[in-house]
Amino acid sequence: MTDTPATPSDAALYALPKAELHLHIEGTLEPDLAFELAARNGIRLPYDTVDDLRRQYDFSDLQSFLDLYYETLDVLRTEADFAELTRRYVATAAAQGVRHVEPFFDPQAHTSRGVALETVLGGMTAALDEAERDLGVTSGIILSFLRDRPVEEAEATLTAALQRSDRIIAVGLDSAEVGYPPALFEKVFARARDAGLHAVAHAGEEGPPEYVLEALDLLEVERIDHGIRSAESPGLVDRLARDRIPLTICPLSNVRLRTVPELAAHPLRRLDAAGVRVTINSDDPAYFGGYLGDNFIAVRDALGMTEAEARRYARNSLTASFAPEERVAELLAELDAWRA
Ligand code: HPA
Ligand code: ZN
């Protein structure tokens, strides 16, 4: 008789100690909280009920999602709103095994409608401090530039942010990808790196493999967010594997935004088999049907996942994080004790 490798249960995948490296805090805004905040702030959402809003979550591509994402985040106005948003995300994430998180926030989506950077950072920081104290979840914030807005705005955003928070550990690049190549942001990323920040960028979600190359060569990023279209270029896959570049893959997001036809066709496992440092993440969990543990379960069900693979994805997330060395070591020890 041959031993078949153990497949982790739902509970085991929730308990798996892991880091979440690709998570937009604004994308954790659940419809019930959106209505609560709208009422509190005297704003009328263009939907009558939570169910009406949820019915809009049928996306055809990235832009169709972004339209709703930017519209709905307008209910976030005060420091207390951002704290509540972050607090609820961390509570759910912690219950699904997230031990360290590096949330993105989109400052320009807030400053452009009159909400100050301090308001966003104040609320997020308060909730993240609380999360570390009460739940043992550590974190670092990633400031993400909107690539479909002028580069000068990204420059001004960086200048403002550098004066305001020591909780920002990295810069990122998100929003509509096609037509907005990483090359546009070469200078602002150089300035962020010179200021001691880490760098990551969304690339190869809807955009071509060339954008992944630009992010590596021109922005000098340490991780690629999504990066799944790299699978179309064997030379790029070899390079990612050789240089140990982490990809922060978001399986449920890719299905919902139709960057893959179905989860069974997702390149995640092929990339892993080619030696690429694959991590699993939730992106905008309120919109895409699941938090981090749910993404692990969905991958297991559609593509298969052995105990060793689950452990490797979790290990990759810990070693690819920007957490201090001692924290990574502590979490790796927790991971060693995990059993499917
Ligand atoms: N891709 C690009 N930009 C984003 C996303 C995404 O999945 N979520 C929030 N902003
Ligand atoms: Zn994203």
Short mmCIF file of C-alpha atoms and ligand atoms in Angstrom, two decimals:
data_model
loop_
_atom_site.label_atom_id
_atom_site.label_comp_id
_atom_site.label_asym_id
_atom_site.label_seq_id
_atom_site.Cartn_x
_atom_site.Cartn_y
_atom_site.Cartn_z
CA MET A 1 0.00 0.00 0.00
CA THR A 2 1.26 3.46 -0.83
CA ASP A 3 0.72 6.35 1.51
CA THR A 4 -1.28 9.18 -0.01
CA PRO A 5 -0.10 12.54 1.30
CA ALA A 6 -2.35 14.04 3.97
CA THR A 7 -4.80 16.70 2.80
CA PRO A 8 -5.35 19.41 5.41
CA SER A 9 -8.88 19.83 6.77
CA ASP A 10 -10.74 23.15 6.75
CA ALA A 11 -9.93 23.57 10.44
CA ALA A 12 -6.25 22.82 9.84
CA LEU A 13 -6.05 25.41 7.04
CA TYR A 14 -7.67 27.99 9.31
CA ALA A 15 -5.22 27.12 12.08
CA LEU A 16 -2.17 27.19 9.77
CA PRO A 17 0.01 30.09 11.03
CA LYS A 18 0.50 32.47 8.13
CA ALA A 19 1.14 36.02 6.98
CA GLU A 20 -1.17 38.02 4.74
CA LEU A 21 0.90 40.07 2.30
CA HIS A 22 -1.70 41.24 -0.22
CA LEU A 23 -4.71 42.81 1.42
CA HIS A 24 -6.32 46.18 0.64
CA ILE A 25 -7.81 47.48 3.87
CA GLU A 26 -10.52 49.30 1.86
CA GLY A 27 -11.38 45.92 0.31
CA THR A 28 -12.36 44.54 3.70
CA LEU A 29 -15.40 46.84 3.86
CA GLU A 30 -18.31 44.42 4.27
CA PRO A 31 -21.74 45.64 3.10
CA ASP A 32 -23.19 45.71 6.62
CA LEU A 33 -20.40 47.97 7.85
CA ALA A 34 -20.75 50.14 4.72
CA PHE A 35 -24.41 50.78 5.61
CA GLU A 36 -23.57 51.33 9.28
CA LEU A 37 -20.94 53.96 8.40
CA ALA A 38 -23.17 55.58 5.76
CA ALA A 39 -25.90 56.05 8.40
CA ARG A 40 -23.42 57.34 10.99
CA ASN A 41 -21.92 59.84 8.52
CA GLY A 42 -25.21 60.92 6.93
CA ILE A 43 -24.29 59.56 3.49
CA ARG A 44 -26.74 57.86 1.14
CA LEU A 45 -25.38 54.83 -0.71
CA PRO A 46 -27.00 54.32 -4.12
CA TYR A 47 -28.37 50.94 -2.89
CA ASP A 48 -31.32 50.37 -0.59
CA THR A 49 -30.17 47.29 1.30
CA VAL A 50 -27.13 45.17 2.09
CA ASP A 51 -28.46 42.59 -0.36
CA ASP A 52 -28.81 45.20 -3.12
CA LEU A 53 -25.18 46.16 -2.59
CA ARG A 54 -24.07 42.55 -2.52
CA ARG A 55 -25.85 41.97 -5.83
CA GLN A 56 -23.38 44.40 -7.44
CA TYR A 57 -20.51 42.00 -6.71
CA ASP A 58 -20.70 40.40 -10.13
CA PHE A 59 -17.56 41.71 -11.80
CA SER A 60 -16.46 41.40 -15.41
CA ASP A 61 -12.89 42.63 -14.91
CA LEU A 62 -10.66 44.70 -12.62
CA GLN A 63 -12.18 48.06 -13.66
CA SER A 64 -15.75 46.95 -12.95
CA PHE A 65 -14.64 46.05 -9.43
CA LEU A 66 -12.63 49.25 -8.92
CA ASP A 67 -15.68 51.37 -9.85
CA LEU A 68 -17.66 49.85 -6.97
CA TYR A 69 -14.67 49.78 -4.59
CA TYR A 70 -14.01 53.54 -4.99
CA GLU A 71 -17.71 54.36 -4.78
CA THR A 72 -18.29 52.37 -1.58
CA LEU A 73 -15.19 53.47 0.29
CA ASP A 74 -16.66 56.98 0.35
CA VAL A 75 -18.51 55.97 3.54
CA LEU A 76 -15.13 55.94 5.34
CA ARG A 77 -14.78 59.44 6.78
CA THR A 78 -13.44 59.53 10.34
CA GLU A 79 -10.54 58.04 12.24
CA ALA A 80 -13.09 55.88 14.09
CA ASP A 81 -14.35 54.54 10.74
CA PHE A 82 -10.87 53.43 9.68
CA ALA A 83 -10.24 51.95 13.12
CA GLU A 84 -13.49 49.97 13.00
CA LEU A 85 -12.77 48.73 9.46
CA THR A 86 -9.29 47.57 10.46
CA ARG A 87 -10.46 46.07 13.76
CA ARG A 88 -13.09 43.93 12.02
CA TYR A 89 -10.65 42.76 9.35
CA VAL A 90 -8.03 41.70 11.91
CA ALA A 91 -10.59 39.86 14.05
CA THR A 92 -11.73 37.78 11.04
CA ALA A 93 -8.21 37.28 9.75
CA ALA A 94 -6.89 36.19 13.16
CA ALA A 95 -9.68 33.60 13.37
CA GLN A 96 -8.35 32.23 10.05
CA GLY A 97 -4.74 31.93 11.19
CA VAL A 98 -3.29 35.28 10.14
CA ARG A 99 -0.40 36.00 12.54
CA HIS A 100 1.15 38.91 10.65
CA VAL A 101 -0.39 41.25 8.08
CA GLU A 102 0.94 43.96 5.78
CA PRO A 103 -2.20 45.81 4.67
CA PHE A 104 -2.19 48.19 1.74
CA PHE A 105 -4.04 51.45 1.91
CA ASP A 106 -4.78 53.81 -0.98
CA PRO A 107 -4.10 57.31 0.40
CA GLN A 108 -5.11 59.07 -2.83
CA ALA A 109 -8.57 57.46 -2.72
CA HIS A 110 -9.10 59.36 0.53
CA THR A 111 -7.16 62.61 0.19
CA SER A 112 -8.80 63.21 -3.21
CA ARG A 113 -12.20 63.39 -1.47
CA GLY A 114 -11.03 65.51 1.45
CA VAL A 115 -10.16 62.83 4.02
CA ALA A 116 -6.74 63.56 5.50
CA LEU A 117 -3.87 61.11 5.52
CA GLU A 118 -3.71 61.49 9.33
CA THR A 119 -7.32 60.34 9.63
CA VAL A 120 -6.65 57.13 7.71
CA LEU A 121 -3.33 56.36 9.36
CA GLY A 122 -4.60 57.31 12.83
CA GLY A 123 -7.50 54.86 12.63
CA MET A 124 -5.51 52.04 11.06
CA THR A 125 -2.63 52.44 13.50
CA ALA A 126 -4.90 52.44 16.56
CA ALA A 127 -6.59 49.21 15.45
CA LEU A 128 -3.30 47.54 14.47
CA ASP A 129 -1.73 48.42 17.84
CA GLU A 130 -4.78 46.90 19.52
CA ALA A 131 -4.48 43.79 17.32
CA GLU A 132 -0.90 43.25 18.39
CA ARG A 133 -1.72 43.73 22.05
CA ASP A 134 -4.95 41.71 22.18
CA LEU A 135 -4.56 39.12 19.43
CA GLY A 136 -0.80 38.84 18.95
CA VAL A 137 -1.16 39.81 15.27
CA THR A 138 1.81 41.91 14.12
CA SER A 139 1.72 44.26 11.13
CA GLY A 140 3.26 46.89 8.91
CA ILE A 141 1.39 49.24 6.58
CA ILE A 142 2.03 49.52 2.82
CA LEU A 143 1.24 52.83 1.14
CA SER A 144 -0.01 52.09 -2.34
CA PHE A 145 0.04 54.60 -5.19
CA LEU A 146 -2.89 54.68 -7.62
CA ARG A 147 -1.20 54.05 -10.97
CA ASP A 148 -4.10 55.51 -12.97
CA ARG A 149 -3.64 58.94 -11.40
CA PRO A 150 -0.85 61.43 -12.23
CA VAL A 151 2.67 60.57 -11.10
CA GLU A 152 2.96 64.05 -9.51
CA GLU A 153 0.17 63.04 -7.13
CA ALA A 154 2.12 59.93 -6.12
CA GLU A 155 5.17 62.15 -5.48
CA ALA A 156 3.16 64.49 -3.24
CA THR A 157 1.60 61.52 -1.44
CA LEU A 158 5.02 60.05 -0.68
CA THR A 159 6.31 63.39 0.60
CA ALA A 160 3.33 63.75 2.93
CA ALA A 161 3.52 60.15 4.12
CA LEU A 162 7.23 60.25 4.90
CA GLN A 163 6.52 63.01 7.42
CA ARG A 164 3.61 61.29 9.06
CA SER A 165 4.02 57.65 9.98
CA ASP A 166 6.70 55.31 11.14
CA ARG A 167 4.22 52.46 10.66
CA ILE A 168 4.58 52.61 6.88
CA ILE A 169 7.08 49.93 5.91
CA ALA A 170 6.73 49.86 2.13
CA VAL A 171 5.26 51.41 -0.98
CA GLY A 172 3.09 49.58 -3.51
CA LEU A 173 1.32 50.26 -6.80
CA ASP A 174 -2.29 49.35 -7.54
CA SER A 175 -5.55 50.26 -9.35
CA ALA A 176 -6.17 49.91 -13.13
CA GLU A 177 -3.09 48.19 -14.54
CA VAL A 178 -3.27 48.03 -18.33
CA GLY A 179 -1.94 51.26 -19.89
CA TYR A 180 -0.18 52.29 -16.67
CA PRO A 181 3.17 50.47 -16.76
CA PRO A 182 5.50 50.43 -13.74
CA ALA A 183 8.06 52.53 -15.68
CA LEU A 184 5.93 55.62 -15.01
CA PHE A 185 6.74 55.34 -11.30
CA GLU A 186 10.48 54.72 -11.47
CA LYS A 187 11.47 58.00 -9.79
CA VAL A 188 8.95 57.95 -6.97
CA PHE A 189 9.86 54.35 -6.13
CA ALA A 190 13.56 55.26 -6.10
CA ARG A 191 12.84 58.04 -3.63
CA ALA A 192 10.80 55.69 -1.41
CA ARG A 193 13.59 53.10 -1.43
CA ASP A 194 16.16 55.80 -0.64
CA ALA A 195 14.01 56.74 2.36
CA GLY A 196 14.38 53.17 3.63
CA LEU A 197 11.01 51.79 2.56
CA HIS A 198 10.50 48.37 1.02
CA ALA A 199 8.92 48.21 -2.43
CA VAL A 200 6.27 45.96 -3.96
CA ALA A 201 3.97 46.43 -6.97
CA HIS A 202 0.89 44.89 -8.54
CA ALA A 203 2.00 43.54 -11.91
CA GLY A 204 0.82 40.77 -14.19
CA GLU A 205 -2.73 40.73 -12.82
CA GLU A 206 -4.34 41.97 -16.05
CA GLY A 207 -1.13 43.44 -17.47
CA PRO A 208 1.45 41.49 -19.51
CA PRO A 209 4.61 39.74 -18.28
CA GLU A 210 6.60 42.80 -19.44
CA TYR A 211 5.06 44.79 -16.58
CA VAL A 212 6.43 42.22 -14.12
CA LEU A 213 9.89 42.69 -15.65
CA GLU A 214 9.57 46.48 -15.39
CA ALA A 215 8.53 46.23 -11.74
CA LEU A 216 11.62 44.12 -11.01
CA ASP A 217 14.12 46.05 -13.13
CA LEU A 218 12.90 49.66 -12.81
CA LEU A 219 11.04 49.76 -9.49
CA GLU A 220 13.37 47.19 -7.86
CA VAL A 221 10.49 45.61 -5.99
CA GLU A 222 11.06 42.78 -3.53
CA ARG A 223 7.70 41.07 -4.18
CA ILE A 224 5.28 41.03 -7.09
CA ASP A 225 1.60 41.37 -6.22
CA HIS A 226 -0.44 38.89 -8.30
CA GLY A 227 2.13 38.23 -11.04
CA ILE A 228 0.08 35.37 -12.41
CA ARG A 229 0.54 36.37 -16.06
CA SER A 230 4.25 35.61 -15.52
CA ALA A 231 3.19 32.02 -16.20
CA GLU A 232 2.88 32.98 -19.89
CA SER A 233 6.63 33.60 -20.10
CA PRO A 234 8.89 30.61 -19.38
CA GLY A 235 11.93 32.86 -19.20
CA LEU A 236 10.28 35.05 -16.57
CA VAL A 237 9.17 32.03 -14.54
CA ASP A 238 12.79 30.81 -14.53
CA ARG A 239 13.97 34.21 -13.36
CA LEU A 240 11.36 34.46 -10.58
CA ALA A 241 12.35 31.00 -9.37
CA ARG A 242 16.09 31.66 -9.60
CA ASP A 243 15.90 35.03 -7.83
CA ARG A 244 13.43 33.73 -5.21
CA ILE A 245 10.97 36.58 -5.94
CA PRO A 246 7.75 36.07 -3.98
CA LEU A 247 4.41 36.33 -5.77
CA THR A 248 1.44 37.37 -3.64
CA ILE A 249 -1.27 35.40 -5.41
CA CYS A 250 -4.97 36.01 -4.69
CA PRO A 251 -6.92 33.00 -5.96
CA LEU A 252 -10.53 34.03 -5.23
CA SER A 253 -9.82 37.54 -6.54
CA ASN A 254 -8.50 36.15 -9.82
CA VAL A 255 -11.69 34.13 -10.30
CA ARG A 256 -14.03 37.01 -9.40
CA LEU A 257 -12.21 39.48 -11.67
CA ARG A 258 -12.00 36.85 -14.40
CA THR A 259 -8.25 36.92 -14.79
CA VAL A 260 -8.57 33.12 -14.76
CA PRO A 261 -11.60 31.31 -16.23
CA GLU A 262 -11.98 29.13 -13.12
CA LEU A 263 -9.89 28.20 -10.10
CA ALA A 264 -9.09 24.76 -11.56
CA ALA A 265 -7.23 26.58 -14.37
CA HIS A 266 -5.20 28.79 -12.00
CA PRO A 267 -1.40 28.72 -12.58
CA LEU A 268 -0.62 28.79 -8.82
CA ARG A 269 0.35 25.16 -8.57
CA ARG A 270 2.34 25.20 -11.80
CA LEU A 271 4.29 28.22 -10.58
CA ASP A 272 4.96 26.49 -7.26
CA ALA A 273 6.09 23.35 -9.07
CA ALA A 274 8.47 25.50 -11.17
CA GLY A 275 10.13 26.69 -7.95
CA VAL A 276 8.49 30.13 -7.72
CA ARG A 277 7.95 31.43 -4.18
CA VAL A 278 4.16 31.39 -4.17
CA THR A 279 2.07 32.89 -1.38
CA ILE A 280 -1.73 32.86 -1.00
CA ASN A 281 -3.64 36.05 -0.10
CA SER A 282 -7.15 37.49 -0.07
CA ASP A 283 -6.79 40.91 -1.84
CA ASP A 284 -10.27 42.42 -1.19
CA PRO A 285 -11.97 39.73 0.87
CA ALA A 286 -15.28 41.56 1.43
CA TYR A 287 -15.80 41.62 -2.35
CA PHE A 288 -14.29 38.33 -3.51
CA GLY A 289 -15.98 35.75 -1.32
CA GLY A 290 -13.45 34.89 1.34
CA TYR A 291 -10.70 35.74 3.77
CA LEU A 292 -7.27 34.10 3.88
CA GLY A 293 -8.24 30.70 5.28
CA ASP A 294 -11.09 30.57 2.74
CA ASN A 295 -8.60 31.15 -0.08
CA PHE A 296 -6.49 28.21 1.15
CA ILE A 297 -9.59 26.00 1.26
CA ALA A 298 -10.67 27.06 -2.24
CA VAL A 299 -7.21 26.25 -3.64
CA ARG A 300 -7.20 22.86 -1.90
CA ASP A 301 -10.61 22.04 -3.36
CA ALA A 302 -9.89 23.20 -6.92
CA LEU A 303 -6.21 22.35 -7.37
CA GLY A 304 -5.37 19.98 -4.53
CA MET A 305 -3.09 20.81 -1.60
CA THR A 306 -1.00 18.43 0.44
CA GLU A 307 0.13 19.10 3.99
CA ALA A 308 3.63 19.82 2.64
CA GLU A 309 2.28 22.31 0.09
CA ALA A 310 0.15 24.13 2.67
CA ARG A 311 3.22 24.35 4.90
CA ARG A 312 5.31 25.68 2.00
CA TYR A 313 2.77 28.40 1.09
CA ALA A 314 2.62 29.47 4.75
CA ARG A 315 6.41 29.37 5.10
CA ASN A 316 6.78 31.47 1.96
CA SER A 317 4.39 34.05 3.40
CA LEU A 318 6.43 34.32 6.60
CA THR A 319 9.85 34.51 4.96
CA ALA A 320 8.60 36.93 2.26
CA SER A 321 7.15 39.28 4.89
CA PHE A 322 8.90 42.44 6.03
CA ALA A 323 8.52 41.43 9.69
CA PRO A 324 11.66 41.64 11.88
CA GLU A 325 13.85 38.52 11.78
CA GLU A 326 12.97 37.51 15.36
CA ARG A 327 9.26 37.67 14.58
CA VAL A 328 9.70 35.54 11.47
CA ALA A 329 11.67 32.98 13.51
CA GLU A 330 8.93 32.90 16.14
CA LEU A 331 6.25 32.29 13.51
CA LEU A 332 8.32 29.65 11.71
CA ALA A 333 8.53 27.79 15.03
CA GLU A 334 4.72 27.98 15.31
CA LEU A 335 4.49 26.63 11.78
CA ASP A 336 6.77 23.69 12.63
CA ALA A 337 4.35 22.69 15.36
CA TRP A 338 1.34 22.80 12.97
CA ARG A 339 -0.20 19.51 11.82
CA ALA A 340 -2.78 18.91 9.10
N1 HPA B 1 -5.90 45.15 -8.24
C1 HPA B 1 -5.53 46.42 -8.45
N2 HPA B 1 -5.88 47.40 -7.65
C2 HPA B 1 -6.62 47.14 -6.58
C3 HPA B 1 -7.05 45.86 -6.32
C4 HPA B 1 -6.66 44.80 -7.19
O1 HPA B 1 -7.01 43.63 -7.02
N3 HPA B 1 -7.79 45.93 -5.17
C5 HPA B 1 -7.78 47.20 -4.77
N4 HPA B 1 -7.09 47.96 -5.63
ZN ZN B 2 -4.50 43.84 -4.91
#
